PDB file of C-alpha atoms in Angstrom:
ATOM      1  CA  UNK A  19     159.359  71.422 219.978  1.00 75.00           C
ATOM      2  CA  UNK A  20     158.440  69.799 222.956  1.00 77.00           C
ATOM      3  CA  UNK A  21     161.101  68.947 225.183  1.00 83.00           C
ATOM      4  CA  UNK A  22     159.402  67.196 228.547  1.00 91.00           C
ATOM      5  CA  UNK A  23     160.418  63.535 229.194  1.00 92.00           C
ATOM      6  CA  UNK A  24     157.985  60.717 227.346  1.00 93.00           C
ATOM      7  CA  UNK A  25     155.783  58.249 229.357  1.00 95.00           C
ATOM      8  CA  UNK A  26     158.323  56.114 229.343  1.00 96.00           C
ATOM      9  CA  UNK A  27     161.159  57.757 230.254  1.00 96.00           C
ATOM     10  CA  UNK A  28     159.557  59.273 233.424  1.00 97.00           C
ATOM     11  CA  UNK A  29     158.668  55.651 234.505  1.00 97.00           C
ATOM     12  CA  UNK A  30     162.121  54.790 234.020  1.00 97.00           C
ATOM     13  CA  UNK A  31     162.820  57.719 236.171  1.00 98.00           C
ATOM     14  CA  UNK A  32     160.498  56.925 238.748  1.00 98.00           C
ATOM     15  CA  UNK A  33     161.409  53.433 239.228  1.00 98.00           C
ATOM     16  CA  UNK A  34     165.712  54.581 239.696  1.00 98.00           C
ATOM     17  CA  UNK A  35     164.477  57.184 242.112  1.00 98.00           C
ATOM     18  CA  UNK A  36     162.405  55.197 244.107  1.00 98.00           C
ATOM     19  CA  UNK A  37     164.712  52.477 244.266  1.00 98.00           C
ATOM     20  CA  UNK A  38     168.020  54.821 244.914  1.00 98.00           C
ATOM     21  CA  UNK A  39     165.833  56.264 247.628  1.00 98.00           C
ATOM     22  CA  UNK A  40     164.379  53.375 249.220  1.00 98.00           C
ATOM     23  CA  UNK A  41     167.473  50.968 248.777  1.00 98.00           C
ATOM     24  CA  UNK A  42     170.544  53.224 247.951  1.00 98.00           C
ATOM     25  CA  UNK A  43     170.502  55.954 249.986  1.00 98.00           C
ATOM     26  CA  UNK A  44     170.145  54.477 253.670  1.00 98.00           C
ATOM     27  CA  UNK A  45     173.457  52.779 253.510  1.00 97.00           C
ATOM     28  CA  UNK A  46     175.151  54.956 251.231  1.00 97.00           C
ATOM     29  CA  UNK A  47     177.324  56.467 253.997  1.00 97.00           C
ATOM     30  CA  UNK A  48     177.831  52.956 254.977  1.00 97.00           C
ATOM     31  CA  UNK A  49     178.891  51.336 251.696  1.00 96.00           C
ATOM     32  CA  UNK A  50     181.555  54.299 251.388  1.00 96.00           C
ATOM     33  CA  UNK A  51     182.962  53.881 254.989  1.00 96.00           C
ATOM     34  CA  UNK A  52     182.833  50.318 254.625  1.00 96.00           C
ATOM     35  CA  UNK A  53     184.385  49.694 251.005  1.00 96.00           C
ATOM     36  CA  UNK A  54     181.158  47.609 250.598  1.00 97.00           C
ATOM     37  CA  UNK A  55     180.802  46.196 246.437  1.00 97.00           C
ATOM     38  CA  UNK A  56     176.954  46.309 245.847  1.00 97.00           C
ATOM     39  CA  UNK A  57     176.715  43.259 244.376  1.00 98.00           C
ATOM     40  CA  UNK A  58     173.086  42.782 245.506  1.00 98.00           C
ATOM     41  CA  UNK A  59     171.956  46.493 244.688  1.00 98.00           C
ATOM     42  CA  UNK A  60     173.725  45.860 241.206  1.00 98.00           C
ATOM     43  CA  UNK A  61     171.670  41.955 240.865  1.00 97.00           C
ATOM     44  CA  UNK A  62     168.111  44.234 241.930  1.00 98.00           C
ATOM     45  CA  UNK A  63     168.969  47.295 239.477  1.00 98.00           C
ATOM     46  CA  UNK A  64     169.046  44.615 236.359  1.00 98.00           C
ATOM     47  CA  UNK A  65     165.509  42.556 237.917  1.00 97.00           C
ATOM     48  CA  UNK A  66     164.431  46.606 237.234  1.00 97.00           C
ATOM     49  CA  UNK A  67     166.026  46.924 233.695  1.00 97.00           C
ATOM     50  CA  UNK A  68     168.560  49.600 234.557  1.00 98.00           C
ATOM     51  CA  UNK A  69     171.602  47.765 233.906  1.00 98.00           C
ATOM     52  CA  UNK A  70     170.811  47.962 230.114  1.00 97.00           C
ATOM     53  CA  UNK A  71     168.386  50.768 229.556  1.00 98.00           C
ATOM     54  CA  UNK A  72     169.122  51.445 225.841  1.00 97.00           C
ATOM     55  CA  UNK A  73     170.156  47.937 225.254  1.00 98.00           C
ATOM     56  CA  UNK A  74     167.375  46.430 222.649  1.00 97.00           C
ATOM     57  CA  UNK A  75     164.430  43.906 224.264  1.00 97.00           C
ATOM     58  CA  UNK A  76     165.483  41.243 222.532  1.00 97.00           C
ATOM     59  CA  UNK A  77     169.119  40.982 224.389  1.00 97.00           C
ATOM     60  CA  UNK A  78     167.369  41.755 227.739  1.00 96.00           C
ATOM     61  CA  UNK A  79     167.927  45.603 227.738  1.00 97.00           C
ATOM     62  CA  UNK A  80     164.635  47.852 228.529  1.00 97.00           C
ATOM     63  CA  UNK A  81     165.173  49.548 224.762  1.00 97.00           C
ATOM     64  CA  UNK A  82     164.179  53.094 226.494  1.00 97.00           C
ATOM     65  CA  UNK A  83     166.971  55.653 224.631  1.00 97.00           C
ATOM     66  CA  UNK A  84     169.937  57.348 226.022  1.00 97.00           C
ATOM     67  CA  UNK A  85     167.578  60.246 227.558  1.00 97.00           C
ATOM     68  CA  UNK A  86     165.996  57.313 230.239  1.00 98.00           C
ATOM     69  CA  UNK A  87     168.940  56.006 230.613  1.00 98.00           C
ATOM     70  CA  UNK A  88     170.897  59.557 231.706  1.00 97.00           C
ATOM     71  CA  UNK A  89     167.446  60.205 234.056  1.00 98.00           C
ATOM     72  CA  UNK A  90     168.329  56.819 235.643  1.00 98.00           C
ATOM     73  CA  UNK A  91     171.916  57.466 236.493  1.00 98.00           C
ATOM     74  CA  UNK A  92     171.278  60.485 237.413  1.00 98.00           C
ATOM     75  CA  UNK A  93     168.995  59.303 240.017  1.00 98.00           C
ATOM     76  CA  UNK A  94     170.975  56.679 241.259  1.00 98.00           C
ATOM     77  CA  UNK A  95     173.712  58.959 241.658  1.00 98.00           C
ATOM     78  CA  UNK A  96     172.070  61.116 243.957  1.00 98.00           C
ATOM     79  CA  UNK A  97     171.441  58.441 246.313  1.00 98.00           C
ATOM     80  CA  UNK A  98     175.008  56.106 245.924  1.00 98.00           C
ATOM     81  CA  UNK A  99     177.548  57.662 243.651  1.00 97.00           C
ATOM     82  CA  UNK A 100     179.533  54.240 244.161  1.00 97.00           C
ATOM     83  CA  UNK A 101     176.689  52.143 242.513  1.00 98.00           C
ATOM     84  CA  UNK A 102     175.865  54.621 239.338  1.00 98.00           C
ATOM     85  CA  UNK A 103     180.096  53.941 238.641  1.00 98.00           C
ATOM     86  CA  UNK A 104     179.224  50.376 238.489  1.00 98.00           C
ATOM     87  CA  UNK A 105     176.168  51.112 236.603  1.00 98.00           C
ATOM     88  CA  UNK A 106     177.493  52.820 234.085  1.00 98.00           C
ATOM     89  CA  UNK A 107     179.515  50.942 233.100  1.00 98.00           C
ATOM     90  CA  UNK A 108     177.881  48.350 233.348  1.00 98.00           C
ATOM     91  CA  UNK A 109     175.579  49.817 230.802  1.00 98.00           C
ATOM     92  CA  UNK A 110     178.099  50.965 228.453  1.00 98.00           C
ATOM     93  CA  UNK A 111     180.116  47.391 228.088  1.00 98.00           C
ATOM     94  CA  UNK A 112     176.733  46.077 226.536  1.00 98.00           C
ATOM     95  CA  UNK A 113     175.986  48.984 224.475  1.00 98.00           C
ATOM     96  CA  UNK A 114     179.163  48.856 223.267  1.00 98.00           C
ATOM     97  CA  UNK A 115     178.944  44.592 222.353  1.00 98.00           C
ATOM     98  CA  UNK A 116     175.412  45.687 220.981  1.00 97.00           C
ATOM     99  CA  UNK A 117     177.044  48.224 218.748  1.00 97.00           C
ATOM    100  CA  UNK A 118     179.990  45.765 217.381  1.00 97.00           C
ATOM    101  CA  UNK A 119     179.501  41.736 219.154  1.00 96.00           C
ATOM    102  CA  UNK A 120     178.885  39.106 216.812  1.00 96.00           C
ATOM    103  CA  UNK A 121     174.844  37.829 217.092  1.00 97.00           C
ATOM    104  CA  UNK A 122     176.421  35.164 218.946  1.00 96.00           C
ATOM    105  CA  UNK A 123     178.407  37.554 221.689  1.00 97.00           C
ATOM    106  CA  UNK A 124     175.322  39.355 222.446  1.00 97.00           C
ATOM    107  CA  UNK A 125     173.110  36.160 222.783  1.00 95.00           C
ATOM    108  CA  UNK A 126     176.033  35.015 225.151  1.00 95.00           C
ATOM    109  CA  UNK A 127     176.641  38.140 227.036  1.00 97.00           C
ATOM    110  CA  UNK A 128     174.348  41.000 227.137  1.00 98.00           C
ATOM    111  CA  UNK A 129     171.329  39.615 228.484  1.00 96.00           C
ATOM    112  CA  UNK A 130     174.176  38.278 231.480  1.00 97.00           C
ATOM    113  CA  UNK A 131     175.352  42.014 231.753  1.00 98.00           C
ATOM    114  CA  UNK A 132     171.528  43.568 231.652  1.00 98.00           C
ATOM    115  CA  UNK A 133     169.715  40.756 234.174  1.00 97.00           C
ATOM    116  CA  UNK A 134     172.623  41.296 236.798  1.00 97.00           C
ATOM    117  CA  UNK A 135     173.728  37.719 236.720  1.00 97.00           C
ATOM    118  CA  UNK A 136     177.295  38.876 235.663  1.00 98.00           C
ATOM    119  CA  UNK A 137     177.442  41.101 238.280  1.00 97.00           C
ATOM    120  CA  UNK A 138     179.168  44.292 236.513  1.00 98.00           C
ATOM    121  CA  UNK A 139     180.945  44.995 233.312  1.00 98.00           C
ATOM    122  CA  UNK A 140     184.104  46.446 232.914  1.00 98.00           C
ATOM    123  CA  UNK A 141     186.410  48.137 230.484  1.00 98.00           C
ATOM    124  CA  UNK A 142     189.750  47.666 230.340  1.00 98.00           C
ATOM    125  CA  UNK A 143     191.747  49.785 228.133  1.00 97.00           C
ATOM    126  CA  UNK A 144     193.828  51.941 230.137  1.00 97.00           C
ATOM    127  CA  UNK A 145     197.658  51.122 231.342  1.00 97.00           C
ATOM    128  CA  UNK A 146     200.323  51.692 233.813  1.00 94.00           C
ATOM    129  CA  UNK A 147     202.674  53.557 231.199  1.00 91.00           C
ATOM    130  CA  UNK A 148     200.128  54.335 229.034  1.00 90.00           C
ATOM    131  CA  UNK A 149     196.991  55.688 230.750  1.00 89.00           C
ATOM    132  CA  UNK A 150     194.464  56.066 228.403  1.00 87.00           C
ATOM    133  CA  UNK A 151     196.144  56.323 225.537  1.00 90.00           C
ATOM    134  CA  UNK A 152     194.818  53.844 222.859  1.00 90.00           C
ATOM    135  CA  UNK A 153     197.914  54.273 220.549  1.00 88.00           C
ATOM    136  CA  UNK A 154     200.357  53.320 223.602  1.00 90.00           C
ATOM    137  CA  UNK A 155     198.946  50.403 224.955  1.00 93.00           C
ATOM    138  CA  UNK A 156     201.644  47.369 225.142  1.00 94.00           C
ATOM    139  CA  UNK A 157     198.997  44.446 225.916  1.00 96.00           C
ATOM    140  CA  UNK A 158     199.398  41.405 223.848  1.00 96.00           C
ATOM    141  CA  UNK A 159     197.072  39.473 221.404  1.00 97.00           C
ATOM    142  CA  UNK A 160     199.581  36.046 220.414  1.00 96.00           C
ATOM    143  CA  UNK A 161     196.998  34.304 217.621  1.00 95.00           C
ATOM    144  CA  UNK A 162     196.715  30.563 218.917  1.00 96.00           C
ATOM    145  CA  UNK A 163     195.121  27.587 218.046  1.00 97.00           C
ATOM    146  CA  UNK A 164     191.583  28.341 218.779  1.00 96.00           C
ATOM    147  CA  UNK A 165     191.806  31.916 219.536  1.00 97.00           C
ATOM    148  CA  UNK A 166     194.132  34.319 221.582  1.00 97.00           C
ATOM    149  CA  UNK A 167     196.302  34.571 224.399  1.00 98.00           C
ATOM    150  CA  UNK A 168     196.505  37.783 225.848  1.00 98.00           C
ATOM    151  CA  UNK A 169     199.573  39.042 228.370  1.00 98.00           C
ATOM    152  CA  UNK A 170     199.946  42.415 229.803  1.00 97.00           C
ATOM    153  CA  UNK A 171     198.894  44.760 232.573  1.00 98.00           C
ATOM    154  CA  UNK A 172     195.523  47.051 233.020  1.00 98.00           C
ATOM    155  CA  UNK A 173     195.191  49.581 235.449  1.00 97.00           C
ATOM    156  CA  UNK A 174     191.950  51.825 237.347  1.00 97.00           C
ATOM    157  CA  UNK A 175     189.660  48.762 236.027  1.00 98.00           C
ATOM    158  CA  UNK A 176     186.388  50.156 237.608  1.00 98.00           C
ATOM    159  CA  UNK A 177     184.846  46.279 239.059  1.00 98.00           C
ATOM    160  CA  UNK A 178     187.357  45.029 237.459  1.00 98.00           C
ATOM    161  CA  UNK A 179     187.636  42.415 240.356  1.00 97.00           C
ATOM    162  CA  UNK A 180     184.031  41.702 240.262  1.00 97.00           C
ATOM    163  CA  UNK A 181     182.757  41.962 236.534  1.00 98.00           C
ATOM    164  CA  UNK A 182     181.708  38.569 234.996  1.00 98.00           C
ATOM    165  CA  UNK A 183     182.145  40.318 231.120  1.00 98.00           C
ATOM    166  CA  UNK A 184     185.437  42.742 230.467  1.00 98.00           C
ATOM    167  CA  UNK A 185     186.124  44.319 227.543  1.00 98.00           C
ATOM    168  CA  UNK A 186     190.241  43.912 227.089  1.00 98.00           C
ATOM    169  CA  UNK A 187     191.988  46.127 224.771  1.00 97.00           C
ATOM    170  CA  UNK A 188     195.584  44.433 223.579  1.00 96.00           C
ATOM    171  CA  UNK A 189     197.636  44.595 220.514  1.00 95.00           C
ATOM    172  CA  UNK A 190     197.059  42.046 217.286  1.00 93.00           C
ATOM    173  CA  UNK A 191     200.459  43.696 215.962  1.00 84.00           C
ATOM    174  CA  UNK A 192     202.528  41.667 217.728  1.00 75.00           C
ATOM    175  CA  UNK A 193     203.708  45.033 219.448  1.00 61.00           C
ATOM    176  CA  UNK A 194     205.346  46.060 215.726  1.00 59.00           C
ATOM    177  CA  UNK A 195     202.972  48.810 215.239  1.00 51.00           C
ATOM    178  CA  UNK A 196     203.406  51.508 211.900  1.00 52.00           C
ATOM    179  CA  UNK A 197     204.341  54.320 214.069  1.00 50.00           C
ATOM    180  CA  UNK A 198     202.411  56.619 211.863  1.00 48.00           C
ATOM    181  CA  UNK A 199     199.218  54.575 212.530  1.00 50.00           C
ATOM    182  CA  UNK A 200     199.279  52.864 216.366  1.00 53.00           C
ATOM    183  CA  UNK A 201     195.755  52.665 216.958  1.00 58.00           C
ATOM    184  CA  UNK A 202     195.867  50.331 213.782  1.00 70.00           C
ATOM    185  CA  UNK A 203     196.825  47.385 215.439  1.00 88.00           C
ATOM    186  CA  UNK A 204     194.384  46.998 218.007  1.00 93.00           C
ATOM    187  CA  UNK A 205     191.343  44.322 219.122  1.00 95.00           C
ATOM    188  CA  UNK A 206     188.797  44.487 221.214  1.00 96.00           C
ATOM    189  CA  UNK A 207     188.459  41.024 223.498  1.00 98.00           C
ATOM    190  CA  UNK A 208     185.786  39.942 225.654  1.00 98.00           C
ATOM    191  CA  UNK A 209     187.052  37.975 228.713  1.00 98.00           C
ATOM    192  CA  UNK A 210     185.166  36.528 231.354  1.00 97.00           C
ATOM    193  CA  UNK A 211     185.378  36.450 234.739  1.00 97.00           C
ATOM    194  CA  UNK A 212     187.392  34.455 236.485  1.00 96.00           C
ATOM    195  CA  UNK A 213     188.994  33.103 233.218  1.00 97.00           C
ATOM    196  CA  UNK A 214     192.665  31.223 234.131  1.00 97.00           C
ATOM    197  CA  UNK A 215     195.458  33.952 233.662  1.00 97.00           C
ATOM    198  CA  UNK A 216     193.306  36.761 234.359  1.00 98.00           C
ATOM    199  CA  UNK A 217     193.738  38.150 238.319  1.00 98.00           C
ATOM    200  CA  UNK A 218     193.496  41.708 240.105  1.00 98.00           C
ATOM    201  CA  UNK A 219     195.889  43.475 241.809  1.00 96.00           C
ATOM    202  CA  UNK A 220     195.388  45.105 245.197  1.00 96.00           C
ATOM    203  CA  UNK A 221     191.742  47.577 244.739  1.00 95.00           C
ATOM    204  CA  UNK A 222     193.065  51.626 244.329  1.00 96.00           C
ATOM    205  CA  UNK A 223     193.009  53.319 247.572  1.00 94.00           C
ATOM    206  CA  UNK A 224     190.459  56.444 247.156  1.00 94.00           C
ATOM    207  CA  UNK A 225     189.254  59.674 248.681  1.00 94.00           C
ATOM    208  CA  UNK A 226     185.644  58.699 247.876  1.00 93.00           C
ATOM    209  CA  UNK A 227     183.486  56.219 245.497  1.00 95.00           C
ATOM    210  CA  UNK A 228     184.943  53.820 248.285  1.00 96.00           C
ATOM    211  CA  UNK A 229     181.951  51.146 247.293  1.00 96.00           C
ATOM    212  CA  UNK A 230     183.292  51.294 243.621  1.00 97.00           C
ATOM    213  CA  UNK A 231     186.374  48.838 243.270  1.00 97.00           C
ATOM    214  CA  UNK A 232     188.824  50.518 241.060  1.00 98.00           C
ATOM    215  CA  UNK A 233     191.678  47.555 240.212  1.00 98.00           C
ATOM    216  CA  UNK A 234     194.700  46.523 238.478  1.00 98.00           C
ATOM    217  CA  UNK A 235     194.111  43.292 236.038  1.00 98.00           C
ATOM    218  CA  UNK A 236     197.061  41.394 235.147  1.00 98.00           C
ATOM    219  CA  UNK A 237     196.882  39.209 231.939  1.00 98.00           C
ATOM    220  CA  UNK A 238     199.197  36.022 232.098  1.00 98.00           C
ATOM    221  CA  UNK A 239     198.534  34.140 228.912  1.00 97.00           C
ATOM    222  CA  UNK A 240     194.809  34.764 228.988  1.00 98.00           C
ATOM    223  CA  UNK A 241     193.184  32.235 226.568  1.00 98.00           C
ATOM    224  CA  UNK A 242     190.266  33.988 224.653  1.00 97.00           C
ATOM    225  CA  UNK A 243     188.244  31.563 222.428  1.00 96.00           C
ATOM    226  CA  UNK A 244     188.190  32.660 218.642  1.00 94.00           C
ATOM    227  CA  UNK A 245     184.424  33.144 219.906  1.00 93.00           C
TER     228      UNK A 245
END
């Protein structure tokens, strides 16, 4: 069995590590000292195809596999642990729309998420008495005319202040969960950025990963179109 990386994952590999060490890695130190969001780094990493590396071609992913996409954060990381957070997750909000959007949600979305234009992705399950918890979460999905309004509180939202597509977790229960099922009564919503009712609190203050914005989001009657 062979077990060396293809063709195209070592060009994949090649292309993070040259850009981690060319672009990353001289203001690393900087970024972290500074609190700097690499909102430019992020915009270049997608003109590269790294912000959706096993996203398929025809949502604007590069359609490499999960083994170039682990060689690319791996190289990033070396250079700017801050930006391969961002990446990441970046990566993993349009896999997961990929995996379960509507045709029409990944025509709208993931080819924002892989170019760079929405800046980041972010994920926003976890909550202030919940943590990560899936079965505990008290976020609200009201059904509306049109869609959903969603109320509650998120919490260590990694670019949560900067991503232009979040994945919100929240109850379609109306918080009356079977107690022997939780988990049953849950949605997952994409909001954009900067939609009216959705704000973040004050950015977590950290040890390290200080160019990495880790945030509170606070959901005040969030509309989400039935879309």
């Amino acid at each position: 069995m062979h077990f060396e990386p293809s063709e195209e994952q070592r060009l994949i590999e090649t292309t993070a590590r040259q850009f981690a060490e060319q672009v990353l890695r001289p203001v690393a130190a900087e970024r972290d000292q500074k609190s700097l969001f690499p909102t430019r780094e992020l915009q270049q990493l997608g003109e590269l195809g790294l912000l959706g590396v096993n996203v398929p071609a025809q949502y604007g992913g590069s359609e490499a596999g999960v083994v170039a996409y682990s060689l690319a954060v791996s190289e990033v990381a070396a250079a700017d642990a801050s930006v391969s957070v961002a990446m990441a997750v970046t990566n993993m909000v349009a896999e997961v729309i990929c995996a379960f959007g509507s045709e029409e949600q990944k025509q709208t979305h993931v080819s924002r998420l892989c170019s760079g234009a929405a800046i980041a992705g972010a994920f926003a399950l976890s909550e202030p008495q919940a943590g990560s918890d899936a079965a505990s979460l008290q976020t609200v999905a009201e059904r509306v005319d049109g869609g959903y309004r969603l109320t509650g509180n998120k919490q260590w939202i990694t670019s949560g202040d900067r991503a232009g597509v979040i994945i919100v977790w929240a109850r379609t229960d109306g918080g009356k969960a079977d107690k022997r099922n939780q988990a049953g009564g849950l949605s997952a919503f994409i909001v954009e950025g900067g939609t009216h009712g959705l704000s973040a609190g004050r950015p977590e203050h950290k040890l390290g990963l200080k160019g990495s914005t880790t945030v509170p989001l606070i959901l005040d009657g969030c509309f989400v179109p039935e879309s």
